């Protein structure tokens, strides 16, 4: 039984290593575009998202970031966590007015060629929400999920 458990653990570890991509596997165009956009990035870890997209996770200025690039080096999106104290006042006003009774569990900034939005995971008494708010405080997406008894 112990041998079976060790074999399973070894298989799981090999799976994790196979999923994480070494920087040497990242296309040169992607690495070049990344280094140009994020020259101050530290501890970069690469992962292949799908056949056409790569994601870099890294630290910059004390924050954890992720940035996605197409295989031709085109930048797609950058996301980073946001402290509650860093939420802009217009966005916070929307949270206070439209989502009273919900607690901010996670806050992120998402930047794309279309601009910047704020993404939140909110938790209420009976439900969780995923909410996206633009820089003007307008809700542009809201997905609700009911909590089952005992979840929270």
Coordinates of N, CA and C in Angstrom, one line a residue:
X1 N 0.8 -1.2 0.0 CA 0.0 0.0 0.0 C 0.9 1.3 0.0
X2 N 1.9 1.2 0.8 CA 2.8 2.4 0.9 C 3.5 2.6 -0.5
X3 N 3.9 1.5 -1.2 CA 4.5 1.7 -2.5 C 3.5 2.3 -3.5
X4 N 2.2 1.9 -3.4 CA 1.2 2.5 -4.2 C 1.1 4.0 -4.0
X5 N 1.1 4.4 -2.7 CA 1.0 5.8 -2.3 C 2.2 6.6 -2.9
X6 N 3.4 6.0 -2.7 CA 4.6 6.7 -3.2 C 4.6 6.8 -4.7
X7 N 4.1 5.8 -5.4 CA 4.0 5.8 -6.8 C 3.0 6.9 -7.3
X8 N 1.9 7.0 -6.6 CA 0.9 8.0 -6.9 C 1.5 9.4 -6.7
X9 N 2.2 9.6 -5.6 CA 2.8 10.9 -5.3 C 3.8 11.3 -6.3
X10 N 4.7 10.3 -6.7 CA 5.7 10.6 -7.8 C 5.0 11.0 -9.1
X11 N 3.9 10.3 -9.4 CA 3.2 10.6 -10.7 C 2.6 12.0 -10.6
X12 N 2.0 12.4 -9.5 CA 1.5 13.8 -9.3 C 2.6 14.8 -9.5
X13 N 3.7 14.6 -8.8 CA 4.9 15.5 -8.9 C 5.4 15.7 -10.4
X14 N 5.5 14.6 -11.1 CA 5.9 14.6 -12.5 C 4.9 15.4 -13.3
X15 N 3.6 15.3 -13.0 CA 2.5 16.1 -13.7 C 2.7 17.5 -13.5
X16 N 3.0 17.9 -12.2 CA 3.2 19.4 -11.9 C 4.4 19.9 -12.7
X17 N 5.5 19.2 -12.7 CA 6.7 19.6 -13.4 C 6.4 19.7 -14.9
X18 N 5.7 18.8 -15.4 CA 5.4 18.8 -16.8 C 4.5 20.0 -17.2
X19 N 3.7 20.5 -16.3 CA 2.8 21.6 -16.6 C 3.6 22.9 -16.6
X20 N 4.5 23.1 -15.6 CA 5.3 24.3 -15.5 C 6.3 24.3 -16.7
X21 N 6.4 25.4 -17.4 CA 7.3 25.4 -18.5 C 8.6 26.2 -18.2
X22 N 9.7 25.6 -18.6 CA 11.0 26.3 -18.4 C 11.0 27.4 -19.4
X23 N 11.7 28.5 -19.0 CA 11.8 29.7 -19.8 C 12.5 29.4 -21.2
X24 N 13.3 28.3 -21.2 CA 13.9 28.0 -22.5 C 12.9 27.4 -23.5
X25 N 11.7 27.0 -23.1 CA 10.7 26.6 -24.0 C 9.8 27.7 -24.6
X26 N 9.9 28.8 -24.0 CA 9.1 30.0 -24.3 C 9.6 30.6 -25.7
X27 N 8.7 30.8 -26.6 CA 9.2 31.4 -27.9 C 10.0 32.7 -27.7
X28 N 11.0 32.9 -28.5 CA 11.8 34.1 -28.4 C 11.0 35.4 -28.5
X29 N 10.0 35.4 -29.4 CA 9.1 36.6 -29.6 C 8.4 36.9 -28.3
X30 N 8.0 35.9 -27.6 CA 7.2 36.1 -26.3 C 8.2 36.6 -25.3
X31 N 9.3 36.0 -25.1 CA 10.3 36.4 -24.1 C 10.7 37.9 -24.4
X32 N 11.0 38.2 -25.6 CA 11.4 39.5 -26.0 C 10.3 40.6 -25.7
X33 N 9.1 40.3 -26.0 CA 8.0 41.2 -25.7 C 7.8 41.3 -24.2
X34 N 7.9 40.2 -23.5 CA 7.8 40.3 -22.0 C 8.9 41.2 -21.4
X35 N 10.1 40.9 -21.8 CA 11.2 41.7 -21.2 C 11.1 43.2 -21.6
X36 N 10.6 43.5 -22.8 CA 10.4 44.9 -23.2 C 9.3 45.6 -22.3
X37 N 8.3 44.8 -22.0 CA 7.1 45.4 -21.2 C 7.4 45.4 -19.7
X38 N 8.1 44.4 -19.2 CA 8.3 44.2 -17.8 C 9.7 44.0 -17.4
X39 N 10.6 45.0 -17.7 CA 12.0 44.8 -17.5 C 12.3 44.7 -16.0
X40 N 11.5 45.1 -15.1 CA 11.8 45.0 -13.7 C 11.2 43.8 -13.0
X41 N 10.7 42.9 -13.8 CA 10.0 41.7 -13.3 C 11.1 40.8 -12.6
X42 N 10.7 40.1 -11.5 CA 11.5 39.2 -10.7 C 10.8 37.9 -10.6
X43 N 11.6 36.8 -10.5 CA 11.1 35.4 -10.3 C 10.0 35.0 -11.3
X44 N 10.3 35.1 -12.6 CA 9.3 34.8 -13.7 C 9.2 33.3 -13.8
X45 N 7.9 32.9 -13.8 CA 7.6 31.5 -14.1 C 6.6 31.5 -15.2
X46 N 6.9 30.7 -16.2 CA 6.2 30.6 -17.5 C 5.3 29.3 -17.5
X47 N 4.1 29.5 -18.1 CA 3.2 28.4 -18.3 C 2.5 28.6 -19.6
X48 N 2.4 27.5 -20.3 CA 1.7 27.5 -21.6 C 0.2 27.4 -21.3
X49 N -0.6 28.5 -21.6 CA -2.0 28.5 -21.4 C -2.8 27.5 -22.3
X50 N -2.4 27.7 -23.6 CA -3.0 26.9 -24.7 C -2.1 26.9 -25.9
X51 N -2.5 26.5 -27.0 CA -1.7 26.4 -28.2 C -1.2 27.7 -28.7
X52 N -1.9 28.8 -28.3 CA -1.5 30.1 -28.9 C -1.1 31.1 -27.8
X53 N -1.1 30.8 -26.6 CA -0.9 31.8 -25.5 C 0.0 31.2 -24.4
X54 N 0.8 32.2 -23.9 CA 1.8 31.9 -22.8 C 1.4 32.9 -21.7
X55 N 1.6 32.4 -20.4 CA 1.4 33.2 -19.3 C 2.7 33.3 -18.4
X56 N 3.1 34.5 -18.0 CA 4.2 34.7 -17.1 C 3.6 35.1 -15.8
X57 N 4.1 34.5 -14.7 CA 3.8 34.9 -13.4 C 5.0 35.5 -12.8
X58 N 5.0 36.7 -12.1 CA 6.2 37.3 -11.7 C 5.8 38.3 -10.6
X59 N 6.9 38.9 -10.0 CA 6.8 39.9 -9.0 C 7.4 41.2 -9.6
X60 N 6.7 42.3 -9.2 CA 7.2 43.6 -9.7 C 6.7 44.6 -8.6
X61 N 7.6 45.4 -8.1 CA 7.2 46.4 -7.1 C 6.5 45.8 -5.9
X62 N 6.8 44.6 -5.5 CA 6.2 43.9 -4.3 C 4.8 43.3 -4.6
X63 N 4.4 43.4 -5.8 CA 3.0 42.8 -6.2 C 3.2 41.6 -7.1
X64 N 2.3 40.6 -7.0 CA 2.3 39.5 -7.8 C 1.5 39.8 -9.1
X65 N 2.1 39.5 -10.2 CA 1.4 39.8 -11.5 C 1.3 38.5 -12.3
X66 N 0.4 38.6 -13.3 CA 0.4 37.6 -14.4 C 0.2 38.4 -15.7
X67 N 0.9 37.9 -16.7 CA 0.8 38.6 -18.0 C 0.7 37.5 -19.1
X68 N -0.2 37.7 -20.1 CA -0.4 36.8 -21.1 C 0.0 37.4 -22.5
X69 N 0.7 36.5 -23.3 CA 1.2 36.9 -24.6 C 0.8 35.8 -25.6
X70 N 0.5 36.2 -26.8 CA 0.3 35.2 -27.9 C 1.7 34.7 -28.3
X71 N 1.7 33.6 -29.0 CA 3.0 33.0 -29.4 C 3.8 33.9 -30.4
X72 N 3.2 34.9 -31.0 CA 3.9 35.9 -31.8 C 4.5 37.0 -31.1
X73 N 4.2 37.0 -29.7 CA 4.7 38.1 -28.9 C 3.7 39.2 -28.6
X74 N 2.5 39.1 -29.1 CA 1.5 40.1 -28.9 C 1.0 40.0 -27.4
X75 N 1.0 41.1 -26.7 CA 0.5 41.2 -25.4 C -1.0 41.1 -25.4
X76 N -1.5 40.3 -24.4 CA -3.0 40.1 -24.3 C -3.6 40.8 -23.1
X77 N -3.0 40.5 -21.9 CA -3.6 41.0 -20.7 C -2.5 40.9 -19.6
X78 N -2.7 41.8 -18.6 CA -1.9 41.8 -17.4 C -2.9 41.9 -16.2
X79 N -2.7 41.1 -15.2 CA -3.5 41.1 -14.0 C -2.6 41.2 -12.8
X80 N -3.1 41.9 -11.8 CA -2.4 41.9 -10.5 C -3.4 42.2 -9.4
X81 N -3.0 41.7 -8.2 CA -3.9 41.8 -7.0 C -3.9 43.2 -6.5
X82 N -5.0 43.6 -5.9 CA -5.2 44.9 -5.4 C -5.6 44.8 -4.0
X83 N -5.0 45.6 -3.1 CA -5.4 45.7 -1.7 C -6.7 46.5 -1.6
X84 N -7.5 46.2 -0.6 CA -8.8 46.9 -0.5 C -8.6 48.4 -0.4
X85 N -7.5 48.8 0.2 CA -7.2 50.3 0.4 C -6.8 50.9 -0.9
X86 N -6.5 50.1 -2.0 CA -6.1 50.7 -3.3 C -7.2 50.8 -4.3
X87 N -8.4 50.4 -3.9 CA -9.6 50.4 -4.8 C -9.9 51.9 -5.0
X88 N -10.0 52.4 -6.3 CA -10.3 53.8 -6.5 C -11.7 54.1 -6.0
X89 N -11.9 55.4 -5.6 CA -13.1 55.9 -5.0 C -14.4 55.6 -5.8
X90 N -14.3 55.8 -7.1 CA -15.5 55.6 -7.9 C -15.9 54.1 -7.9
X91 N -14.9 53.3 -7.9 CA -15.2 51.8 -7.9 C -15.7 51.4 -6.5
X92 N -15.1 52.0 -5.5 CA -15.5 51.6 -4.1 C -16.9 52.1 -3.9
X93 N -17.3 53.3 -4.4 CA -18.7 53.8 -4.3 C -19.7 52.8 -4.9
X94 N -19.3 52.2 -6.1 CA -20.2 51.2 -6.7 C -20.3 50.0 -5.8
X95 N -19.2 49.5 -5.3 CA -19.3 48.4 -4.4 C -20.2 48.7 -3.2
X96 N -20.0 49.8 -2.6 CA -20.8 50.2 -1.4 C -22.3 50.3 -1.7
X97 N -22.6 50.9 -2.9 CA -24.0 51.2 -3.2 C -24.7 49.9 -3.8
X98 N -24.0 49.2 -4.7 CA -24.7 48.1 -5.4 C -24.5 46.8 -4.8
X99 N -23.5 46.7 -3.9 CA -23.2 45.3 -3.4 C -23.0 45.4 -1.8
X100 N -23.9 46.2 -1.2 CA -23.9 46.3 0.2 C -24.3 44.9 0.8
X101 N -23.6 44.6 1.8 CA -23.8 43.2 2.4 C -22.9 42.2 1.9
X102 N -22.1 42.6 0.9 CA -21.1 41.6 0.4 C -19.7 42.1 0.8
X103 N -18.8 41.1 1.1 CA -17.5 41.3 1.5 C -16.5 41.1 0.3
X104 N -15.6 42.0 0.1 CA -14.6 41.8 -0.9 C -13.6 40.7 -0.5
X105 N -13.6 39.5 -1.2 CA -12.7 38.4 -0.8 C -11.4 38.5 -1.6
X106 N -11.5 39.0 -2.9 CA -10.4 39.2 -3.7 C -10.6 40.3 -4.7
X107 N -9.6 41.1 -4.9 CA -9.7 42.2 -5.9 C -8.4 42.2 -6.8
X108 N -8.7 42.4 -8.1 CA -7.6 42.4 -9.1 C -7.9 43.5 -10.1
X109 N -6.8 43.9 -10.7 CA -6.8 44.9 -11.8 C -6.5 44.0 -13.1
X110 N -7.3 44.2 -14.1 CA -7.0 43.6 -15.4 C -6.8 44.7 -16.4
X111 N -5.7 44.6 -17.1 CA -5.4 45.6 -18.1 C -5.2 44.9 -19.5
X112 N -5.9 45.4 -20.5 CA -5.8 44.9 -21.9 C -5.7 46.1 -22.8
X113 N -5.7 45.8 -24.1 CA -5.7 46.9 -25.1 C -6.9 47.7 -25.0
X114 N -8.0 47.2 -24.4 CA -9.3 47.9 -24.3 C -9.3 48.8 -23.1
X115 N -8.3 48.7 -22.2 CA -8.3 49.5 -21.0 C -8.2 48.7 -19.7
X116 N -8.5 49.3 -18.6 CA -8.4 48.7 -17.3 C -9.7 48.5 -16.7
X117 N -9.9 47.4 -16.0 CA -11.1 47.1 -15.3 C -10.7 46.5 -13.9
X118 N -11.6 46.5 -13.0 CA -11.4 45.9 -11.7 C -12.3 44.7 -11.5
X119 N -11.7 43.6 -11.1 CA -12.4 42.3 -11.0 C -12.4 42.0 -9.5
X120 N -13.6 41.6 -9.0 CA -13.8 41.3 -7.6 C -14.5 40.0 -7.4
X121 N -14.1 39.3 -6.4 CA -14.8 38.1 -5.8 C -15.5 38.6 -4.6
X122 N -16.8 38.6 -4.5 CA -17.5 39.1 -3.4 C -18.3 38.0 -2.7
X123 N -18.4 38.0 -1.4 CA -19.1 37.0 -0.7 C -20.2 37.6 0.2
X124 N -21.4 37.1 0.0 CA -22.5 37.5 0.9 C -22.9 36.4 1.7
X125 N -24.0 36.6 2.4 CA -24.5 35.6 3.4 C -24.9 34.3 2.6
X126 N -25.6 34.4 1.5 CA -26.1 33.2 0.8 C -25.5 33.0 -0.6
X127 N -24.7 34.0 -1.1 CA -24.1 33.9 -2.4 C -22.8 34.5 -2.6
X128 N -22.1 34.1 -3.7 CA -20.9 34.7 -4.1 C -21.1 35.4 -5.4
X129 N -20.4 36.5 -5.6 CA -20.5 37.2 -6.9 C -19.1 37.4 -7.5
X130 N -19.0 37.3 -8.8 CA -17.8 37.8 -9.5 C -18.3 39.0 -10.3
X131 N -17.6 40.1 -10.0 CA -18.1 41.4 -10.5 C -16.9 42.1 -11.2
X132 N -17.2 42.7 -12.4 CA -16.2 43.5 -13.1 C -16.8 44.9 -13.2
X133 N -15.9 45.9 -12.8 CA -16.3 47.3 -12.8 C -15.3 48.1 -13.5
X134 N -15.7 49.0 -14.4 CA -14.8 49.8 -15.1 C -14.2 51.0 -14.3
X135 N -13.3 51.7 -14.8 CA -12.7 52.8 -14.1 C -13.6 53.9 -13.7
X136 N -14.8 54.0 -14.4 CA -15.8 55.0 -14.0 C -16.8 54.5 -13.0
X137 N -16.7 53.3 -12.5 CA -17.6 52.8 -11.5 C -18.8 52.0 -12.1
X138 N -18.8 51.8 -13.4 CA -19.9 51.1 -14.0 C -19.7 49.6 -14.0
X139 N -20.7 48.8 -13.5 CA -20.7 47.4 -13.5 C -20.8 46.9 -14.9
X140 N -19.8 46.1 -15.4 CA -19.8 45.6 -16.8 C -20.1 44.1 -16.8
X141 N -19.9 43.5 -15.7 CA -20.2 42.0 -15.7 C -20.5 41.6 -14.2
X142 N -21.5 40.7 -14.1 CA -21.8 40.2 -12.7 C -22.2 38.8 -12.9
X143 N -21.6 37.8 -12.2 CA -21.9 36.4 -12.2 C -22.2 36.0 -10.7
X144 N -23.4 35.4 -10.5 CA -23.7 35.0 -9.2 C -23.7 33.5 -9.0
X145 N -23.3 33.1 -7.8 CA -23.3 31.7 -7.5 C -23.8 31.5 -6.1
X146 N -24.8 30.6 -6.0 CA -25.5 30.4 -4.7 C -24.5 29.5 -3.8
X147 N -24.4 29.8 -2.5 CA -23.7 29.0 -1.6 C -24.5 27.9 -1.1
X148 N -23.9 26.7 -1.0 CA -24.6 25.6 -0.4 C -24.4 25.6 1.1
X149 N -25.3 25.0 1.8 CA -25.2 25.0 3.3 C -23.8 24.5 3.7
X150 N -23.2 25.2 4.6 CA -21.9 24.8 5.1 C -20.7 25.4 4.3
X151 N -21.0 26.0 3.2 CA -19.9 26.7 2.4 C -19.7 28.1 2.9
X152 N -18.5 28.5 3.0 CA -18.1 29.9 3.2 C -16.7 30.0 3.6

